[in-house]
Short mmCIF file of C-alpha atoms and ligand atoms in Angstrom, two decimals:
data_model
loop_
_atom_site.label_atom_id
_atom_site.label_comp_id
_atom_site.label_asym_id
_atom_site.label_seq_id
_atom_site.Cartn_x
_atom_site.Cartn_y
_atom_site.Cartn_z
CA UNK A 1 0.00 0.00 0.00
CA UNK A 2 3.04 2.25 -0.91
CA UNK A 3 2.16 5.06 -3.38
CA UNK A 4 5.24 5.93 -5.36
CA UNK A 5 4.92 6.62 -8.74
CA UNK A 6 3.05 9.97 -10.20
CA UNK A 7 0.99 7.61 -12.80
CA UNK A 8 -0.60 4.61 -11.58
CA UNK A 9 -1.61 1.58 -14.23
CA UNK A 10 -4.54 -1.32 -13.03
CA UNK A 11 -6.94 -3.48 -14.18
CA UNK A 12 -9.76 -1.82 -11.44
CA UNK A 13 -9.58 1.37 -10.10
CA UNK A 14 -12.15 1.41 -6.99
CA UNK A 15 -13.23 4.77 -6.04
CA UNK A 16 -14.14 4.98 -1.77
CA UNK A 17 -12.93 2.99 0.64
CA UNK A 18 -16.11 2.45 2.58
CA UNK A 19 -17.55 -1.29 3.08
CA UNK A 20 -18.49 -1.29 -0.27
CA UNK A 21 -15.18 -0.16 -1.63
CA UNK A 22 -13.00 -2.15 0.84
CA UNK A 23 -15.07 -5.30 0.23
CA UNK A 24 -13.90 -4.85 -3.61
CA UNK A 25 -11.15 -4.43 -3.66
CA UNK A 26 -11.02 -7.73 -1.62
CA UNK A 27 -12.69 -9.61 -4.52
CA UNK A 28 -10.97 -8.00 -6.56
CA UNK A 29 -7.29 -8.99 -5.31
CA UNK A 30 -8.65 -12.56 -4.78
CA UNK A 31 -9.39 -12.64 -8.28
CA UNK A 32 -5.82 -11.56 -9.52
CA UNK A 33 -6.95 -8.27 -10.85
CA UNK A 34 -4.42 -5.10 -10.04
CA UNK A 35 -6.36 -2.81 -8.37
CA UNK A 36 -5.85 0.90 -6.78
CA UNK A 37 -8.35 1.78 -3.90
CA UNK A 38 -9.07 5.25 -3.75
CA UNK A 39 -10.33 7.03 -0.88
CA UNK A 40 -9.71 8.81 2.37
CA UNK A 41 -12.66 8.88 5.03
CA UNK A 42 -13.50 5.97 6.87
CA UNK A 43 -17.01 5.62 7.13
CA UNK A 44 -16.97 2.24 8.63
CA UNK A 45 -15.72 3.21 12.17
CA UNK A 46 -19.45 4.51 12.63
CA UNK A 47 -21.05 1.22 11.87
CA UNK A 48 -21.66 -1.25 14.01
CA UNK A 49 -19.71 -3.94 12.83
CA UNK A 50 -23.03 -5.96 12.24
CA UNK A 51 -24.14 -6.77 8.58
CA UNK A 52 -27.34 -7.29 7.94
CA UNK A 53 -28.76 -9.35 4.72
CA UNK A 54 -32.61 -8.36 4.83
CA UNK A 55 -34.64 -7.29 7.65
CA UNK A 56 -37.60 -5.67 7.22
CA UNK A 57 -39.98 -5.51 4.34
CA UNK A 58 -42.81 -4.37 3.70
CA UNK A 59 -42.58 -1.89 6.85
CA UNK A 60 -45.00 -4.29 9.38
CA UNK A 61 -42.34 -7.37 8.47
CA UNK A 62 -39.49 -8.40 10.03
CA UNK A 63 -37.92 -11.77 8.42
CA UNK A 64 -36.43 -14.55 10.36
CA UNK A 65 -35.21 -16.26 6.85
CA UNK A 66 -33.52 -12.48 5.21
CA UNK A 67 -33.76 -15.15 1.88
CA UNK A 68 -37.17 -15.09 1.87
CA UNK A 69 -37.21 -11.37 2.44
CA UNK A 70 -35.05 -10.97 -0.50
CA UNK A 71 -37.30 -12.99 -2.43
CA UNK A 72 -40.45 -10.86 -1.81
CA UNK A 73 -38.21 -7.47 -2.43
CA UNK A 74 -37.20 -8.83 -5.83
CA UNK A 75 -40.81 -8.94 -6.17
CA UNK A 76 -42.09 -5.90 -5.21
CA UNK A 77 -39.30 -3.49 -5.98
CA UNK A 78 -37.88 -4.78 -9.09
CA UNK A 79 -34.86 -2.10 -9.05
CA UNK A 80 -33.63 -2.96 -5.79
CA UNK A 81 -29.95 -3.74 -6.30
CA UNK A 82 -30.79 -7.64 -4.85
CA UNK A 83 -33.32 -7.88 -7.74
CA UNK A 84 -30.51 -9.28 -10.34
CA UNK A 85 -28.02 -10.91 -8.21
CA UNK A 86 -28.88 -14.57 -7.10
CA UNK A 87 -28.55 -15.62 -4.07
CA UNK A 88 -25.60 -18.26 -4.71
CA UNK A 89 -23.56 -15.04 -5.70
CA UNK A 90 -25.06 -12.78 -2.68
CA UNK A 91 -23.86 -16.29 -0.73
CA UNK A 92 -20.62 -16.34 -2.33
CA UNK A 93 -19.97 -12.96 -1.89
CA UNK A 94 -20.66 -13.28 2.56
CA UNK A 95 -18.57 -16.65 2.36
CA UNK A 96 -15.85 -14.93 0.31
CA UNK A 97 -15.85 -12.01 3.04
CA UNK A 98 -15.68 -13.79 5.94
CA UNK A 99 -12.58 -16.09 5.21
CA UNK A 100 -10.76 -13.25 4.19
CA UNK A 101 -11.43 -11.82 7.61
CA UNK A 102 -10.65 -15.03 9.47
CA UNK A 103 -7.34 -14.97 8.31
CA UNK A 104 -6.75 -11.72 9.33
CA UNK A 105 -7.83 -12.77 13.30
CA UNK A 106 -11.63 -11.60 12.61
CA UNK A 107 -14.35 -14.25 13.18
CA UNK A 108 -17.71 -13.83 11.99
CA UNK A 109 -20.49 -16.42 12.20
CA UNK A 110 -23.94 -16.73 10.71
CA UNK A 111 -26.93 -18.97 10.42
CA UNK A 112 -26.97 -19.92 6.73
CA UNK A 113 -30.73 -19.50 6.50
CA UNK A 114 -31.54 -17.75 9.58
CA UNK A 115 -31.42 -14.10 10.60
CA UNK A 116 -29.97 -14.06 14.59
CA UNK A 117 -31.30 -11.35 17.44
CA UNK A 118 -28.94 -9.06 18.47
CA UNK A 119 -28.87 -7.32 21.69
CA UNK A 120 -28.84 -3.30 21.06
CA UNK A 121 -27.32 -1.36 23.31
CA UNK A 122 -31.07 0.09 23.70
CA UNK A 123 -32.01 -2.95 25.28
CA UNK A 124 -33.69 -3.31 21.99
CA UNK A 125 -33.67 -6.78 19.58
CA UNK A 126 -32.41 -6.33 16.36
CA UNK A 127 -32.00 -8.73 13.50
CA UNK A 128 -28.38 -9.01 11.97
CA UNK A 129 -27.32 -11.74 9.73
CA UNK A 130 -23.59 -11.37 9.67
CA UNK A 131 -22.33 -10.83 13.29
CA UNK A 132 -18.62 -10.45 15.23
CA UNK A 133 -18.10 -13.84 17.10
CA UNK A 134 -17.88 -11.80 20.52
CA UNK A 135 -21.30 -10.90 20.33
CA UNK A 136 -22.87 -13.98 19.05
CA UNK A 137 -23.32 -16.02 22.81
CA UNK A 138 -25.17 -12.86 23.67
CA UNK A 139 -27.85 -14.10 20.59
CA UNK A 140 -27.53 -17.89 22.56
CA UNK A 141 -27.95 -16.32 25.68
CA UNK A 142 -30.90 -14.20 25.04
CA UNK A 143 -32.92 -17.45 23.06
CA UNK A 144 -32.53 -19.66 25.61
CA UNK A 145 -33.27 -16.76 27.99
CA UNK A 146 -30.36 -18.00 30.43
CA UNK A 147 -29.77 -15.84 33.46
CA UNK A 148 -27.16 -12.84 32.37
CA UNK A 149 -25.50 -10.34 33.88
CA UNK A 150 -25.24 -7.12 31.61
CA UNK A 151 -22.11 -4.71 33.20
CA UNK A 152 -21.56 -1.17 31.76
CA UNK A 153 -18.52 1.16 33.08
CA UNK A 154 -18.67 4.29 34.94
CA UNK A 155 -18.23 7.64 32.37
CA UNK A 156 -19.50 5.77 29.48
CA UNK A 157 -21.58 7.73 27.69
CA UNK A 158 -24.75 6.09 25.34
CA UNK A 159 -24.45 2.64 27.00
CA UNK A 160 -26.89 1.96 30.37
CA UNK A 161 -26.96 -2.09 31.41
CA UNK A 162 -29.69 -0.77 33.23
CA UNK A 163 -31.82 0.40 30.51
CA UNK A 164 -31.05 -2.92 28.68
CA UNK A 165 -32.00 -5.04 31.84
CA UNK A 166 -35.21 -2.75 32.67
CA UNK A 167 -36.39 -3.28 28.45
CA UNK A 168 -35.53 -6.21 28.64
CA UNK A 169 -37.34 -7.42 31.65
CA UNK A 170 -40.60 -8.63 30.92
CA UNK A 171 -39.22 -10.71 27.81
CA UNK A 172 -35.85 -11.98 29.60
CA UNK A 173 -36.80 -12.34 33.80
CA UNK A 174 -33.46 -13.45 34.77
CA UNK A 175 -31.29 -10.47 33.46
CA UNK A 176 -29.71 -8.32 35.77
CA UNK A 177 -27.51 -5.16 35.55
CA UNK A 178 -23.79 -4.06 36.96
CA UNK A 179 -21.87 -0.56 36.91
CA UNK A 180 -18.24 -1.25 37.31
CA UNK A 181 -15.54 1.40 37.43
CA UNK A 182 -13.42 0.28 34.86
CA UNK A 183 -9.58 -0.59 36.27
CA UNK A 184 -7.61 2.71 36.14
CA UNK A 185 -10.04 5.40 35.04
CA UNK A 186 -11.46 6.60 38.97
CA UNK A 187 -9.41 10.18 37.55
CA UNK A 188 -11.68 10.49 34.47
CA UNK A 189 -15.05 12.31 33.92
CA UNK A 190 -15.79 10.37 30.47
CA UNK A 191 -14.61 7.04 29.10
CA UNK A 192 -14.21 6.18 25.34
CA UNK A 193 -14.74 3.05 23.99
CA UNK A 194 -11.35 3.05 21.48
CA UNK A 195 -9.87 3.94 24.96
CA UNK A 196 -11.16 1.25 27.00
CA UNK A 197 -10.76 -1.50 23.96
CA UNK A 198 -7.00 -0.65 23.99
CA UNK A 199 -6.72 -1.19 27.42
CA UNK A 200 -7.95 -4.64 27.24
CA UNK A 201 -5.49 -5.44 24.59
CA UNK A 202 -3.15 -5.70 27.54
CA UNK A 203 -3.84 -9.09 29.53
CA UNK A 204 -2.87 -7.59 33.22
CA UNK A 205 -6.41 -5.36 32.92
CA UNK A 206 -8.29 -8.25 32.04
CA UNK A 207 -6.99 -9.85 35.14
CA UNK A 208 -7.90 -6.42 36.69
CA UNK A 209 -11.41 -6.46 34.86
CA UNK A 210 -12.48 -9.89 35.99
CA UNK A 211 -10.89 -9.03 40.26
CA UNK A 212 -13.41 -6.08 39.87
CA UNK A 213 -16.37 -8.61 38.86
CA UNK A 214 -15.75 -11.70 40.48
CA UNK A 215 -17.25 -10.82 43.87
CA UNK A 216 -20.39 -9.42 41.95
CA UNK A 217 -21.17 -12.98 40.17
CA UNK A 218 -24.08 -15.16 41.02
CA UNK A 219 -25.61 -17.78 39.53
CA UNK A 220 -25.86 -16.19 36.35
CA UNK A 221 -24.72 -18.58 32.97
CA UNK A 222 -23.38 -15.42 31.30
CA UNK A 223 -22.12 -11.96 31.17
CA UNK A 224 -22.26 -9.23 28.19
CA UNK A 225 -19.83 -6.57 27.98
CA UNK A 226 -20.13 -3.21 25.77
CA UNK A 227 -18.33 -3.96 23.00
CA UNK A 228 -14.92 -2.72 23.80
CA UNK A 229 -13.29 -6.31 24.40
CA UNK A 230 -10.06 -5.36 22.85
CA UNK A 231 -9.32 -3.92 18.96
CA UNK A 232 -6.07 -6.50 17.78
CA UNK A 233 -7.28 -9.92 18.86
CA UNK A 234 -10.88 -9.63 20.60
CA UNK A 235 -11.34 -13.40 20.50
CA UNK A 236 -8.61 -13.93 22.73
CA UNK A 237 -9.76 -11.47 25.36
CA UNK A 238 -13.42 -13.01 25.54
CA UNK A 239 -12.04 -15.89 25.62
CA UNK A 240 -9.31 -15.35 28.59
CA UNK A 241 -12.30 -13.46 30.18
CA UNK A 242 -14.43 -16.81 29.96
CA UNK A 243 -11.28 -18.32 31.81
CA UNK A 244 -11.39 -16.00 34.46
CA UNK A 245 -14.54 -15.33 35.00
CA UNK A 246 -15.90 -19.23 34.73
CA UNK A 247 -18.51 -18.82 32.52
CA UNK A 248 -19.58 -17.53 28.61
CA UNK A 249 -19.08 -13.64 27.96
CA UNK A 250 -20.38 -11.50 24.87
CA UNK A 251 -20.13 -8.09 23.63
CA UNK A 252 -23.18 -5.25 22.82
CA UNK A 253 -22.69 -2.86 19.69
CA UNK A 254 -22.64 0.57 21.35
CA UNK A 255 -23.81 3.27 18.90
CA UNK A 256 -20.67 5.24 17.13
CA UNK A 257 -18.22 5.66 17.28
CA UNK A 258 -17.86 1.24 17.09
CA UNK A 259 -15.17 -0.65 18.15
CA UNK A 260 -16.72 -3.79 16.06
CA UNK A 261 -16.70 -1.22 13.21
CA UNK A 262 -12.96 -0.25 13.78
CA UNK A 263 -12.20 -3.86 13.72
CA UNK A 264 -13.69 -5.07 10.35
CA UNK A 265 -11.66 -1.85 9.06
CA UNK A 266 -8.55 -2.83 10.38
CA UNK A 267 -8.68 -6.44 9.53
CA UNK A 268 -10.20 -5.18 5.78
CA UNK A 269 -6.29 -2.77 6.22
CA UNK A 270 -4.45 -5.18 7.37
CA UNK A 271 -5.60 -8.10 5.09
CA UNK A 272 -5.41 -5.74 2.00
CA UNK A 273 -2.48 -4.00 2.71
CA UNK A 274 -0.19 -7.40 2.03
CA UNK A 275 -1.44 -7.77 -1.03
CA UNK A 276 1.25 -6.99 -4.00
CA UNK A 277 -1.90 -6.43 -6.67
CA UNK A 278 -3.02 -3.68 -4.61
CA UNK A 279 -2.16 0.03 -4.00
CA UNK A 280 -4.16 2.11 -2.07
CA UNK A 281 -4.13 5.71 -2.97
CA UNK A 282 -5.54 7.54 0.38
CA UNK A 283 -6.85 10.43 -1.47
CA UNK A 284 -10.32 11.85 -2.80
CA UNK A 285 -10.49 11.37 -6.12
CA UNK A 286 -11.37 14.42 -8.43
CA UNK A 287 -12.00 13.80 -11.98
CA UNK A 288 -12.69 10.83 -13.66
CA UNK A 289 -12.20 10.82 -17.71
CA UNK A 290 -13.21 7.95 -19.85
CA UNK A 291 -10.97 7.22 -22.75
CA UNK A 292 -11.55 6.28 -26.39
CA UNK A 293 -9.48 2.98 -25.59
CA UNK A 294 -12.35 2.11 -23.18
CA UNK A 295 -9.71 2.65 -20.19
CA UNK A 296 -10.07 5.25 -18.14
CA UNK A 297 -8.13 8.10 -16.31
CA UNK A 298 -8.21 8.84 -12.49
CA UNK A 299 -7.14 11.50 -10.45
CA UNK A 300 -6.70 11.63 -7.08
CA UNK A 301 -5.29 14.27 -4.88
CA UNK A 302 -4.48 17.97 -4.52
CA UNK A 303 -1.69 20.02 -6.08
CA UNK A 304 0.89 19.13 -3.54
CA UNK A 305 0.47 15.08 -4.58
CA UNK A 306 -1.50 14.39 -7.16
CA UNK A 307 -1.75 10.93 -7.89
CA UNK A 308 -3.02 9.84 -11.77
CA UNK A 309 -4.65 6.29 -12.01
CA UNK A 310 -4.74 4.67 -15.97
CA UNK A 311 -7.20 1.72 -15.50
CA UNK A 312 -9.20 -0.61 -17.85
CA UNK A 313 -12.10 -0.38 -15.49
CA UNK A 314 -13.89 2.08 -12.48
CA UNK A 315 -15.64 0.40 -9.79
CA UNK A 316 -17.92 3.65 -8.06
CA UNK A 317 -18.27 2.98 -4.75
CA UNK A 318 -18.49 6.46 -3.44
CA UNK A 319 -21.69 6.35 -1.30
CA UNK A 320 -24.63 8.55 -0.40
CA UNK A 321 -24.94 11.86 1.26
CA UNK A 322 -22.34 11.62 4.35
CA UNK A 323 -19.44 10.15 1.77
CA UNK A 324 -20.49 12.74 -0.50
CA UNK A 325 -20.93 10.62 -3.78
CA UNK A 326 -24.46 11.86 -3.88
CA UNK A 327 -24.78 15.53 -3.29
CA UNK A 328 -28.13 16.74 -2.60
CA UNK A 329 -29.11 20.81 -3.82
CA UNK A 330 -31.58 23.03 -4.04
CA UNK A 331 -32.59 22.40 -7.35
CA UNK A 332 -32.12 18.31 -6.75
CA UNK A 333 -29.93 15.61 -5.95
CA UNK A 334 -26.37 14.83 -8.66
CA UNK A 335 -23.82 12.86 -8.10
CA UNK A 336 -20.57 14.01 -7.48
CA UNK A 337 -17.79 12.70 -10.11
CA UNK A 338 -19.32 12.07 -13.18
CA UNK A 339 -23.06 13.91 -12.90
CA UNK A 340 -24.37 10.45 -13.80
CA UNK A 341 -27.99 10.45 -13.79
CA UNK A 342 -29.44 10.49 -10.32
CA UNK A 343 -33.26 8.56 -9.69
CA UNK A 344 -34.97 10.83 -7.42
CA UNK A 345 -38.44 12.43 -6.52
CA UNK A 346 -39.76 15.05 -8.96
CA UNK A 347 -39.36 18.13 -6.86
CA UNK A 348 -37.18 18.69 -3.42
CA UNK A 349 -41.19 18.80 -1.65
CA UNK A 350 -41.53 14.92 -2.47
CA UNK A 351 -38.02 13.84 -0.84
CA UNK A 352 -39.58 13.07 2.70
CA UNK A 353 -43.19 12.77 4.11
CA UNK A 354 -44.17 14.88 6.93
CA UNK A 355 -44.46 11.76 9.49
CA UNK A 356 -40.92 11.01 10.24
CA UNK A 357 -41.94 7.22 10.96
CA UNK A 358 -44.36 6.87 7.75
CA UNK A 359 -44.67 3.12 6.82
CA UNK A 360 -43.55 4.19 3.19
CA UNK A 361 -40.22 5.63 4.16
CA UNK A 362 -38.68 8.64 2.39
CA UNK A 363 -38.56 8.76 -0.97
CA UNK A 364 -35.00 10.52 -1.35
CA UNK A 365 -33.70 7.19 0.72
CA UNK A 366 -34.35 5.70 -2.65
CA UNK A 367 -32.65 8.06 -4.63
CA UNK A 368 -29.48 6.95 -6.32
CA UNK A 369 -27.91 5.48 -9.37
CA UNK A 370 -29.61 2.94 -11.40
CA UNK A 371 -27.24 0.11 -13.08
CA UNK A 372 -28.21 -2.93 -15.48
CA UNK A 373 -27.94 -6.12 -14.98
CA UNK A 374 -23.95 -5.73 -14.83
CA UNK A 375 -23.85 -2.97 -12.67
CA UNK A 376 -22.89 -0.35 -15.01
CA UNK A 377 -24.77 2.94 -14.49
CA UNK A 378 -27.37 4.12 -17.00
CA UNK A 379 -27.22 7.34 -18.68
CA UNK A 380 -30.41 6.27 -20.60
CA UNK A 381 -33.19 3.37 -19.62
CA UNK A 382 -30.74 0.57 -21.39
CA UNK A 383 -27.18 2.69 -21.86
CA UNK A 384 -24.86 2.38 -19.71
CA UNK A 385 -22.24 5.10 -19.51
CA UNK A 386 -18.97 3.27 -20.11
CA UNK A 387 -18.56 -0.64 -21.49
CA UNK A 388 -16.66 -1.00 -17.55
CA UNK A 389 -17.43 1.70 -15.59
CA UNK A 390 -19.56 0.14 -12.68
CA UNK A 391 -21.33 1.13 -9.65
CA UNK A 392 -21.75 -0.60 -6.23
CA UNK A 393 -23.19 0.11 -2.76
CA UNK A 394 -25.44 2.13 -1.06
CA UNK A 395 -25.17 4.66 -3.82
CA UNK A 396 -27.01 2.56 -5.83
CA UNK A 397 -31.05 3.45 -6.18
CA UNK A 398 -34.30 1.62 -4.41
CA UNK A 399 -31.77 0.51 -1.75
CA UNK A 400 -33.47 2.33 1.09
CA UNK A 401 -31.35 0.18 3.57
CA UNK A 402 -31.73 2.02 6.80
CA UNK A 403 -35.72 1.01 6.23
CA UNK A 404 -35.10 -2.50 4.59
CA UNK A 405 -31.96 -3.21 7.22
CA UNK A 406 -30.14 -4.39 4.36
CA UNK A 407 -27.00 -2.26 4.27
CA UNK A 408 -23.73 -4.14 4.26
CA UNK A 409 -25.22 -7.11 2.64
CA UNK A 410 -25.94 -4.64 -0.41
CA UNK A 411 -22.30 -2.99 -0.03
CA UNK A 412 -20.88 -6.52 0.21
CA UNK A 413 -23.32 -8.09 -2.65
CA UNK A 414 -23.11 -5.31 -5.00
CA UNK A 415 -19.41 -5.10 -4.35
CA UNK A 416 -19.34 -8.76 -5.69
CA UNK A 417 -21.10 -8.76 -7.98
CA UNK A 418 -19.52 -5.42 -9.73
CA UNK A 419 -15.95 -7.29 -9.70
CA UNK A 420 -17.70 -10.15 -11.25
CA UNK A 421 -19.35 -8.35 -13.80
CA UNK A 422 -15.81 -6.25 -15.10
CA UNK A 423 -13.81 -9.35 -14.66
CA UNK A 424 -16.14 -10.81 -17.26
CA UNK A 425 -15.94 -7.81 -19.61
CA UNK A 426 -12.43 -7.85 -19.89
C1 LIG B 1 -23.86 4.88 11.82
C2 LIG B 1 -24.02 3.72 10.89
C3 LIG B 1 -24.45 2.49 11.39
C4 LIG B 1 -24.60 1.40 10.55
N1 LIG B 1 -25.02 0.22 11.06
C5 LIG B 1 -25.19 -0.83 10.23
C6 LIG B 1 -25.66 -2.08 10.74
O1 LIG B 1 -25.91 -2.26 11.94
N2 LIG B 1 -25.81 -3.10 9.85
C7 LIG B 1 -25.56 -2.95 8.52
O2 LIG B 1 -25.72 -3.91 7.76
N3 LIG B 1 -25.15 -1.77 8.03
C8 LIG B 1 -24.96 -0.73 8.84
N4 LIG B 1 -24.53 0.46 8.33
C9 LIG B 1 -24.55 0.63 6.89
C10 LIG B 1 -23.41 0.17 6.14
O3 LIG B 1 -22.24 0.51 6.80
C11 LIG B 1 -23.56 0.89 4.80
O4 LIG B 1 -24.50 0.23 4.07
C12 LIG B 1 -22.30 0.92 4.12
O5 LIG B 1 -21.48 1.81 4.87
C13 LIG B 1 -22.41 1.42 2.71
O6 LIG B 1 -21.12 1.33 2.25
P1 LIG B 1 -20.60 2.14 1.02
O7 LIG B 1 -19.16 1.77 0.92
O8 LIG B 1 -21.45 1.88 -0.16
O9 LIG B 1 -20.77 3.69 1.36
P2 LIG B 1 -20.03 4.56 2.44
O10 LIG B 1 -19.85 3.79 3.69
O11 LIG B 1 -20.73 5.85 2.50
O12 LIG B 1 -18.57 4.78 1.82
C14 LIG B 1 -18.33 5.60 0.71
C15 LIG B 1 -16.91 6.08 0.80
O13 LIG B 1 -16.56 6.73 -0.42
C16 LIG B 1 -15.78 7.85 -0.12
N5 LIG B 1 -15.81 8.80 -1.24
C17 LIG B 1 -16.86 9.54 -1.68
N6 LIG B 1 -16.47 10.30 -2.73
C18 LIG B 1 -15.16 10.02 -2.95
C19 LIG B 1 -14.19 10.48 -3.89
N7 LIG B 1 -14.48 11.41 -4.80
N8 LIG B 1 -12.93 9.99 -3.82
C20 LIG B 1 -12.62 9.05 -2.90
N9 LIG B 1 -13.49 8.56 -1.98
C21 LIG B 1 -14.74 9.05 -2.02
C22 LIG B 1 -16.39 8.40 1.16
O14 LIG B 1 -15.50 9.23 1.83
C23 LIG B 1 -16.69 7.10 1.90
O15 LIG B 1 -15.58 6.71 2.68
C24 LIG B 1 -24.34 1.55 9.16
C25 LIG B 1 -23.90 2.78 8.67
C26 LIG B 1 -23.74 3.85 9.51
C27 LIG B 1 -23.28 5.15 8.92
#
């Protein structure tokens, strides 16, 4: 991931490094394609680390079986980015994911067929499909409804056990709740997560950790942590916590910023970064030309180190509002780069209803850039805009993912799919 040279020459040239970005370039590199990732926020330290497949659809329906979800989404909104990849490839795609991230120290497990409940840190049950072995027991725990002890840390902010136990209560009887004051921070007003997580990267606080909660331990089978159970090697600190403490533990997703989130980055760094076929440029990119030899041009950067990209193919993966690939204005909604055509309501009036919670969502949640069947954006109802430029993510249209709970399993499917789809065309 050393950027030397002032012109840059790959197969794929992936614009953002978000999930949807990162997850491509994965494919990408597995698939012996040179590739340049392009991209400099990192919007995956504010997700949760979860990824869901399919939740919820139509509004009244949450799925236990997200492949049957997808099945009746195909149906009803034919544009939805699931609606032309099969589920074998949006299989493939999870499978491919995960053993890239196991070798990098980062276990994931799913149900094949099955959507799991997640704890929130709301005391809330969510369904996930994809989830961070450290907080899968907490899923066990809560089905069987085994007695569990939920601790939270003095100073952290957004994450009550209590509020979990007291939502919890009627549904789960023997839960109970714990403030500890976490080893080493009596001095401090406010405690971070990151902070915390780094802590217990170093065994001698774990020993500290479990001191602090031994005396407090009853009869209960379990005990469930915020998630901040170490960044490097979180496996081995539930697990030497299970040691000491006699008994399962699991982590809760606390809202951003995540340390599950910061994990699947770093493993997605770390895994990516040994890769010879890949060079990660960590710049915005800022024009993209396409060229009569059906290659393209890329450049990234400002005057002091501009960085130009010659590639055979563009992989947009630039995202919605927050990552700026869609930019939303008075007079409507473009995207950024290459003012492709952007699907959107009529007029800026029709981009939300007035009830915040309406059952139809928003309509400007389903703004975004339509692609055919190879993911290659449309500049007309059957043209796409370049033989390989492609499109992938939540910048993609009739996603509405927040609504659907669908939003890394599009990033990761799309992703997929797109590197599929150019390594064909070449
Ligand atoms: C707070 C939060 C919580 C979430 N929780 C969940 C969850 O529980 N489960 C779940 O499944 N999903 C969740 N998600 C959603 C999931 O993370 C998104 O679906 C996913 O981030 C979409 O990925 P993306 O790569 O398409 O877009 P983004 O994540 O938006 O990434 C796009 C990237 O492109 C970059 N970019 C834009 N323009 C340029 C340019 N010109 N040059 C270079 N780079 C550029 C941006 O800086 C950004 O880094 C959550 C997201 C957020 C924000």
């Amino acid at each position: 991931m050393i950027s030397e040279p002032t012109t840059l020459h790959a197969d794929l040239a992936i614009i953002g490094a978000g999930l949807s970005g990162m997850s491509a370039a994965v494919f990408a590199v597995n698939r012996g394609l040179s590739t340049v990732l392009m991209g400099s926020g990192n919007s995956m330290n504010f997700a949760s680390g979860l990824m869901d497949l399919m939740g919820v659809w139509p509004s009244s329906k949450a799925w236990d079986d997200p492949w049957a979800g997808i099945a009746r989404v195909r149906e009803e909104i034919p544009g939805h980015p699931y609606a032309t990849i099969s589920d074998d490839s949006i299989n493939q795609a999870f499978t491919e994911l995960m053993a890239f991230l196991k070798v990098q120290g980062l276990d994931y497990r799913r149900s094949a067929r099955r959507n799991v409940n997640i704890i929130t840190s709301l005391g809330t049950i969510k369904k996930s499909y994809l989830v961070p072995a450290t907080v899968w027991k907490g899923m066990l725990a809560f089905e069987n409804l085994s007695p569990s002890l939920i601790v939270d840390f003095s100073g952290m902010k957004l994450f009550s056990a209590c509020q979990i136990t007291s939502t919890l209560a009627e549904q789960w009887p023997g839960l109970s709740s714990l403030r500890l004051e976490f080893p080493n921070t009596s001095h401090l007003e406010e405690v971070y997560p990151e902070h915390l997580a780094r802590a217990l990267d170093v065994p001698a606080n774990r020993k500290r950790l479990a001191d602090l909660l031994l005396p407090h331990l009853e009869a209960q089978a379990y005990v469930g942590f915020p998630a901040v159970l170490g960044t490097m090697a979180p496996g081995e600190t539930v697990s030497e916590l299970e040691t000491l403490l006699g008994r399962p533990v699991f982590e809760i997703p606390t809202p951003p910023v995540s340390v599950p989130g910061i994990r699947f980055h770093q493993a997605l760094v770390r895994g990516l970064e040994k890769h010879e076929r890949l060079h990660f440029v960590p710049d915005r990119v800022k024009k993209v030309t396409s060229l009569s030899d059906k290659g393209f041009s890329v450049t990234a950067g400002n005057d002091g180190r501009r960085r130009h990209i010659r590639s055979r193919g563009v992989l947009l993966c630039t995202g919605r509002f927050l990552g700026r690939g869609l930019i939303a204005e008075r007079a409507g909604i473009r995207e950024a780069l290459l003012g492709l055509p952007v699907t959107q309501p009529g007029s800026r009036q029709m981009w939300h209803h007035s009830t915040l919670f309406h059952p139809k969502g928003h309509a400007v949640n389903r703004a975004g850039i339509l692609v055919d069947s190879r993911f290659r954006p449309l500049i007309q109802s059957s043209t796409p805009y370049a033989g390989q430029l492609h499109a992938a993510g939540s910048i993609l249209a009739h996603s509405d993912w927040t609504r659907l709970k669908c939003g890394s399993g599009v990033a990761v499917a799309t992703a997929h799919a797109a590197v599929e789809a150019f390594e064909q065309g070449l």
